Coordinates of C-alpha atoms and ligand atoms in Angstrom, one line a residue:
X355 CA 108.4 93.9 78.0
X356 CA 105.8 95.5 80.7
X357 CA 105.3 94.2 84.3
X358 CA 102.9 95.4 87.1
X359 CA 105.1 96.3 89.8
X360 CA 104.0 96.7 93.8
X361 CA 105.5 100.2 94.2
X362 CA 104.5 101.2 97.6
X363 CA 101.2 100.2 100.1
X364 CA 98.1 101.2 97.7
X365 CA 100.8 102.1 94.7
X366 CA 100.7 99.7 91.5
X367 CA 102.6 100.6 88.1
X368 CA 103.6 99.1 84.6
X369 CA 107.3 99.3 84.3
X370 CA 109.8 98.4 81.4
X371 CA 112.1 95.7 82.8
X372 CA 114.3 93.1 80.8
X373 CA 112.5 89.8 79.3
X374 CA 113.2 86.7 81.0
X375 CA 115.4 84.0 79.1
X376 CA 115.3 80.6 79.5
X377 CA 118.5 79.6 80.8
X378 CA 118.1 75.7 81.6
X379 CA 116.4 73.3 79.6
X380 CA 113.5 72.3 81.7
X381 CA 112.6 75.9 82.3
X382 CA 109.5 77.5 79.3
X383 CA 108.9 81.2 79.0
X384 CA 105.4 81.6 79.6
X385 CA 101.9 84.2 78.6
X386 CA 99.6 84.9 80.7
X387 CA 96.1 85.3 79.1
X388 CA 94.0 86.0 82.7
X389 CA 94.8 86.7 86.0
X390 CA 93.0 86.2 89.4
X391 CA 93.2 88.7 91.9
X392 CA 94.1 85.9 94.9
X393 CA 92.6 87.4 98.3
X394 CA 95.6 88.1 99.5
X395 CA 96.8 90.7 96.9
X396 CA 94.8 93.3 97.9
X397 CA 95.5 93.6 101.6
X398 CA 99.3 92.9 100.0
X399 CA 99.4 96.3 97.9
X400 CA 96.8 98.1 99.5
X401 CA 98.9 97.6 103.2
X402 CA 102.7 96.8 102.0
X403 CA 102.6 93.2 103.8
X404 CA 105.8 92.5 102.1
X405 CA 108.8 94.8 101.1
X406 CA 108.9 95.8 97.0
X407 CA 109.0 96.6 94.8
X408 CA 108.0 93.2 92.6
X409 CA 105.7 92.4 90.2
X410 CA 102.2 91.0 91.2
X411 CA 99.8 88.2 90.6
X412 CA 100.4 84.4 91.0
X413 CA 97.0 83.1 90.2
X414 CA 96.9 82.9 85.9
X415 CA 96.1 80.7 83.1
X416 CA 99.1 81.4 80.4
X417 CA 100.0 80.7 76.9
X418 CA 103.4 78.4 76.4
X419 CA 105.2 80.7 74.0
X420 CA 109.0 79.5 74.5
X421 CA 110.1 75.8 76.4
X422 CA 113.8 74.7 77.1
X423 CA 115.3 71.9 75.0
X424 CA 115.0 69.6 77.7
X425 CA 110.3 70.4 77.8
X426 CA 108.9 66.9 76.7
X427 CA 104.8 67.7 77.7
X428 CA 103.8 71.2 76.5
X429 CA 104.8 73.2 73.2
X430 CA 104.7 76.4 72.2
X431 CA 101.2 78.1 71.5
X432 CA 99.3 75.4 74.8
X433 CA 97.5 77.0 77.0
X434 CA 98.3 75.9 80.4
X435 CA 97.8 76.3 84.6
X436 CA 100.7 77.2 86.5
X437 CA 100.5 76.1 90.0
X438 CA 101.5 79.3 92.1
X439 CA 104.2 78.3 94.1
X440 CA 107.3 76.8 92.5
X441 CA 108.4 73.7 92.9
X442 CA 110.8 71.6 91.5
X443 CA 109.0 68.0 91.3
X444 CA 112.3 65.8 91.8
X445 CA 113.7 67.0 95.3
X446 CA 112.2 64.4 98.6
X447 CA 109.3 66.9 99.5
X448 CA 108.2 66.9 96.2
X449 CA 108.7 63.0 95.1
X450 CA 106.4 62.5 98.6
X451 CA 103.8 64.6 96.7
X452 CA 104.8 68.0 99.6
X453 CA 105.4 70.7 96.2
X454 CA 104.2 73.6 98.7
X455 CA 107.7 72.5 100.9
X456 CA 109.7 71.6 98.0
X457 CA 113.7 72.5 98.9
X458 CA 115.0 73.3 95.9
X459 CA 112.6 76.6 95.9
X460 CA 112.2 77.8 99.1
X461 CA 111.5 81.7 100.7
X462 CA 110.5 83.8 103.5
X463 CA 106.7 83.3 103.1
X464 CA 107.0 80.3 100.9
X465 CA 108.0 80.1 97.4
X466 CA 105.5 81.8 94.9
X467 CA 105.1 83.8 92.1
X468 CA 104.3 87.4 92.8
X469 CA 105.4 88.4 96.2
X470 CA 108.7 89.3 95.4
X471 CA 111.7 88.3 97.5
X472 CA 109.4 87.4 100.0
X473 CA 108.3 84.8 97.6
X474 CA 111.8 83.9 96.2
X475 CA 111.8 86.4 93.4
X476 CA 110.2 84.8 90.6
X477 CA 108.2 87.1 88.8
X478 CA 104.9 88.1 88.4
X479 CA 102.2 87.0 86.6
X480 CA 100.8 90.4 85.5
X481 CA 103.5 90.8 82.8
X482 CA 103.8 90.3 79.3
X483 CA 106.1 86.9 80.0
X484 CA 107.0 84.7 83.0
X485 CA 109.7 82.0 83.5
X486 CA 108.8 78.8 84.5
X487 CA 111.0 76.5 85.8
X488 CA 110.6 72.9 86.0
X489 CA 107.6 72.7 83.1
X490 CA 107.2 69.5 82.4
X491 CA 106.0 68.7 86.2
X492 CA 104.2 72.8 86.7
X493 CA 102.5 73.0 83.4
X494 CA 99.5 71.5 83.2
X495 CA 97.1 71.6 80.0
X496 CA 93.6 73.1 80.6
X497 CA 90.9 71.9 79.1
X498 CA 89.1 73.8 76.1
X499 CA 86.1 74.2 77.3
X500 CA 87.1 76.2 80.1
X501 CA 87.4 79.6 79.1
X502 CA 90.5 81.4 80.4
X503 CA 88.8 84.2 82.9
X504 CA 87.2 80.9 85.1
X505 CA 90.4 78.8 84.2
X506 CA 93.1 81.3 85.8
X507 CA 91.1 81.6 89.6
X508 CA 91.7 77.6 89.9
X509 CA 95.6 77.9 90.7
X510 CA 95.0 79.1 94.1
X511 CA 91.8 80.2 96.0
X512 CA 89.4 77.7 94.3
X513 CA 92.1 74.9 95.4
X514 CA 92.6 76.6 98.4
X515 CA 88.7 75.9 99.0
X516 CA 88.9 72.9 98.0
X517 CA 92.1 71.7 100.1
X518 CA 89.8 73.0 103.3
X519 CA 86.7 70.5 102.7
X520 CA 87.7 68.3 99.7
X521 CA 89.8 65.7 101.1
X522 CA 88.0 66.0 104.4
X523 CA 84.7 65.1 103.0
X524 CA 86.1 62.4 100.9
X525 CA 87.3 60.4 104.0
X526 CA 84.2 62.0 105.8
X527 CA 81.0 61.1 103.0
X528 CA 77.8 63.2 103.7
X529 CA 79.6 65.3 106.9
X530 CA 77.6 68.8 108.1
X531 CA 80.5 71.7 106.9
X532 CA 80.6 75.3 108.6
X533 CA 83.1 77.8 106.9
X534 CA 83.3 81.0 108.7
X535 CA 84.2 83.8 106.5
X536 CA 85.2 87.3 107.4
X537 CA 89.4 87.4 106.0
X538 CA 89.1 87.9 102.5
X539 CA 86.8 87.7 99.3
X540 CA 86.8 84.4 97.4
X541 CA 88.1 81.1 99.2
X542 CA 85.3 80.6 101.6
X543 CA 82.8 80.5 99.1
X544 CA 84.2 78.2 97.0
X545 CA 85.0 76.4 100.2
X546 CA 81.0 76.3 100.3
X547 CA 81.1 75.6 96.8
X548 CA 82.9 72.6 96.9
X549 CA 81.4 71.3 100.1
X550 CA 77.8 71.8 98.5
X551 CA 78.7 69.9 95.2
X552 CA 80.6 67.0 97.1
X553 CA 77.8 66.3 99.1
X554 CA 77.6 67.6 102.2
X555 CA 74.5 66.9 104.7
X556 CA 74.5 70.7 105.1
X557 CA 76.7 73.5 104.7
X558 CA 76.9 76.6 106.5
X559 CA 78.0 80.1 106.0
X560 CA 79.1 82.6 108.5
X561 CA 80.3 86.1 107.5
X562 CA 80.2 89.9 108.9
X563 CA 79.5 90.6 105.4
X564 CA 75.9 90.1 104.0
X565 CA 77.2 90.6 100.3
X566 CA 79.2 87.2 100.7
X567 CA 76.2 86.0 102.5
X568 CA 74.0 86.4 99.7
X569 CA 76.2 84.3 97.7
X570 CA 76.9 82.0 99.7
X571 CA 73.2 81.2 99.8
X572 CA 73.2 80.9 95.9
X573 CA 75.8 78.1 96.2
X574 CA 73.5 76.3 98.5
X575 CA 74.5 77.1 101.9
X576 CA 72.3 78.3 104.8
X577 CA 73.8 81.8 105.3
X578 CA 74.4 83.1 109.1
X579 CA 74.7 86.9 110.2
X580 CA 77.3 87.6 112.7
X581 CA 75.6 90.5 114.1
X582 CA 77.1 91.1 117.4
X583 CA 81.0 90.2 116.8
X584 CA 81.5 86.4 117.2
X585 CA 79.5 84.3 119.2
X586 CA 81.0 82.4 121.8
X587 CA 80.6 79.1 119.0
X588 CA 77.7 78.4 116.8
X589 CA 75.8 74.9 116.3
X590 CA 78.8 72.5 116.2
X591 CA 79.8 70.7 112.4
X592 CA 82.1 68.1 112.2
X593 CA 84.3 69.9 109.2
X594 CA 84.8 73.5 109.8
X595 CA 86.7 75.9 108.1
X596 CA 88.3 79.5 109.6
X597 CA 88.8 81.9 107.4
X598 CA 87.5 84.7 110.0
X599 CA 91.4 86.3 109.9
X600 CA 90.2 87.2 113.7
X601 CA 91.5 85.4 116.7
X602 CA 88.3 85.4 118.1
X603 CA 86.6 84.1 114.9
X604 CA 89.2 81.3 115.0
X605 CA 88.2 80.4 118.5
X606 CA 84.6 80.2 117.7
X607 CA 85.4 78.1 114.8
X608 CA 87.3 75.8 116.7
X609 CA 84.7 75.3 119.5
X610 CA 81.9 75.2 116.8
X611 CA 83.7 72.2 115.6
X612 CA 82.3 69.0 116.4
X613 CA 83.5 65.5 119.0
X614 CA 86.8 64.0 116.7
X615 CA 86.1 67.2 114.1
X616 CA 88.3 68.5 112.1
X617 CA 88.9 72.1 111.2
X618 CA 91.0 74.0 108.5
X619 CA 91.9 77.3 108.9
X620 CA 92.8 79.3 105.9
X621 CA 93.3 83.0 106.9
X622 CA 96.5 84.5 107.7
X623 CA 97.5 85.9 110.9
X624 CA 99.9 88.1 111.1
X625 CA 99.6 89.6 114.1
X626 CA 101.8 87.6 116.9
X627 CA 100.9 84.1 118.6
X628 CA 96.8 83.4 118.6
X629 CA 95.5 82.1 121.6
X630 CA 93.6 78.4 121.5
X631 CA 90.8 76.8 123.1
X632 CA 93.4 73.8 123.6
X633 CA 91.6 72.3 126.4
X634 CA 88.5 72.1 124.5
X635 CA 90.0 70.7 121.6
X636 CA 91.7 68.1 123.7
X637 CA 88.7 66.8 125.8
X638 CA 86.6 66.7 122.4
X639 CA 89.4 65.6 119.8
X640 CA 89.5 68.3 117.9
X641 CA 92.1 68.2 114.8
X642 CA 93.5 72.0 113.5
X643 CA 94.8 72.2 110.2
X644 CA 97.0 75.4 109.7
X645 CA 98.8 75.6 106.0
X646 CA 99.4 77.3 103.1
X647 CA 97.5 75.6 100.3
X648 CA 99.6 73.1 97.8
X649 CA 98.8 74.0 94.4
X650 CA 100.7 71.9 92.4
X651 CA 99.3 68.9 94.4
X652 CA 95.5 69.8 94.4
X653 CA 95.2 71.3 91.1
X654 CA 94.9 68.6 89.2
X655 CA 91.7 67.4 91.2
X656 CA 90.3 70.4 91.1
X657 CA 90.5 70.6 87.4
X658 CA 88.9 67.4 87.3
X659 CA 86.0 68.4 89.8
X660 CA 85.5 71.5 87.8
X661 CA 85.3 69.3 84.6
X662 CA 82.7 66.5 85.9
X663 CA 80.8 69.9 86.9
X664 CA 80.9 68.9 90.8
X665 CA 81.4 73.2 91.4
X666 CA 81.7 75.6 88.9
X667 CA 84.0 78.2 89.9
X668 CA 81.4 80.9 87.6
X669 CA 79.3 80.5 90.2
X670 CA 81.1 83.2 92.6
X671 CA 81.1 86.6 90.8
X672 CA 84.0 87.5 88.6
X673 CA 84.4 90.6 87.9
X674 CA 86.5 91.4 84.3
X675 CA 88.9 94.2 84.2
X676 CA 90.8 94.7 80.7
X677 CA 95.1 94.5 80.9
X678 CA 95.8 97.8 80.2
X679 CA 93.7 99.1 83.3
X680 CA 95.6 96.6 85.8
X681 CA 97.5 99.6 87.7
X682 CA 94.1 101.0 89.1
X683 CA 91.6 98.1 88.6
X684 CA 93.9 95.6 90.5
X685 CA 92.7 97.8 94.2
X686 CA 89.0 97.8 93.3
X687 CA 86.4 96.0 95.8
X688 CA 85.7 92.8 93.7
X689 CA 84.9 89.3 95.4
X690 CA 86.8 87.8 92.3
X691 CA 88.7 90.3 89.7
X692 CA 89.8 88.9 86.4
X693 CA 92.4 91.1 84.2
X694 CA 91.9 89.6 80.9
X695 CA 94.1 90.2 78.2
X696 CA 92.3 91.7 75.1
Ligands
ZN942 ZN1 97.4 83.5 96.7
ZN943 ZN1 111.2 70.4 95.1

């Protein structure tokens, strides 16, 4: 079969590899129908963040091709969403609902499809077939009214946007929200969309990038330019999101978090330790959440909210590229790139 591999910084290639095979009763083989590019995928391939070569892609909607003898909940031919983090559903962490910390699948960068050895060598989504462990636990039925083009975006970045504001707004109904972008393309915008849809009293979006500010405004946010670098702080909000990827942006976001407010950082900081304004955070009682999202934990909620029309992920522009052009399309600029199989 063919899979798209990261070969070297800036270089992708289609490669012929052996088909994966079912080797345990709980597994399934799936055929990706559409694959979205995660905000991390572009720097990962452009800059070579993890050692290659490895098959890329981890935001996907699939058709089930074959199931092991123990699989009950899905059948061949069915369309399904796959959380981007493999988990077993049966270990102590999974039983507590902490699927991203699954003890069965551990990896240096956290278990994930499409990350190569850093993610535990689980195969990539831009491929003819992918082996999914614990299929009954992992595969989620995809409602027919949700197109594959949109559905594939849900597994990672849309879920990441939800977890940055959704549980916080359920706990603090009607709170105001400040999202600080700049690191990647889409997660901050998805956070804006959920914040508006879930009834935040006001939503502001700060980003040096004018195109993302324009999109945020169409989603219902007040867009804030950042003309002279990150300010010391913005006007404070009860719920804040850091997606700046810049230590100064993170510090500004923390200082912009209201007394007893909560800040969630969804950006990655690769460059070593990052200073925090801890005395201010202590004095004002600011909580900082730092983690990867937990795809399996949030995906069903996200599917339900999208189904109820709380937020339409298609409101963040999607650039569709033909599957065959993946090796070049994967590196092109786009807020959300989706590879679509014919
Ligand atoms: Zn991702
Ligand atoms: Zn587990």
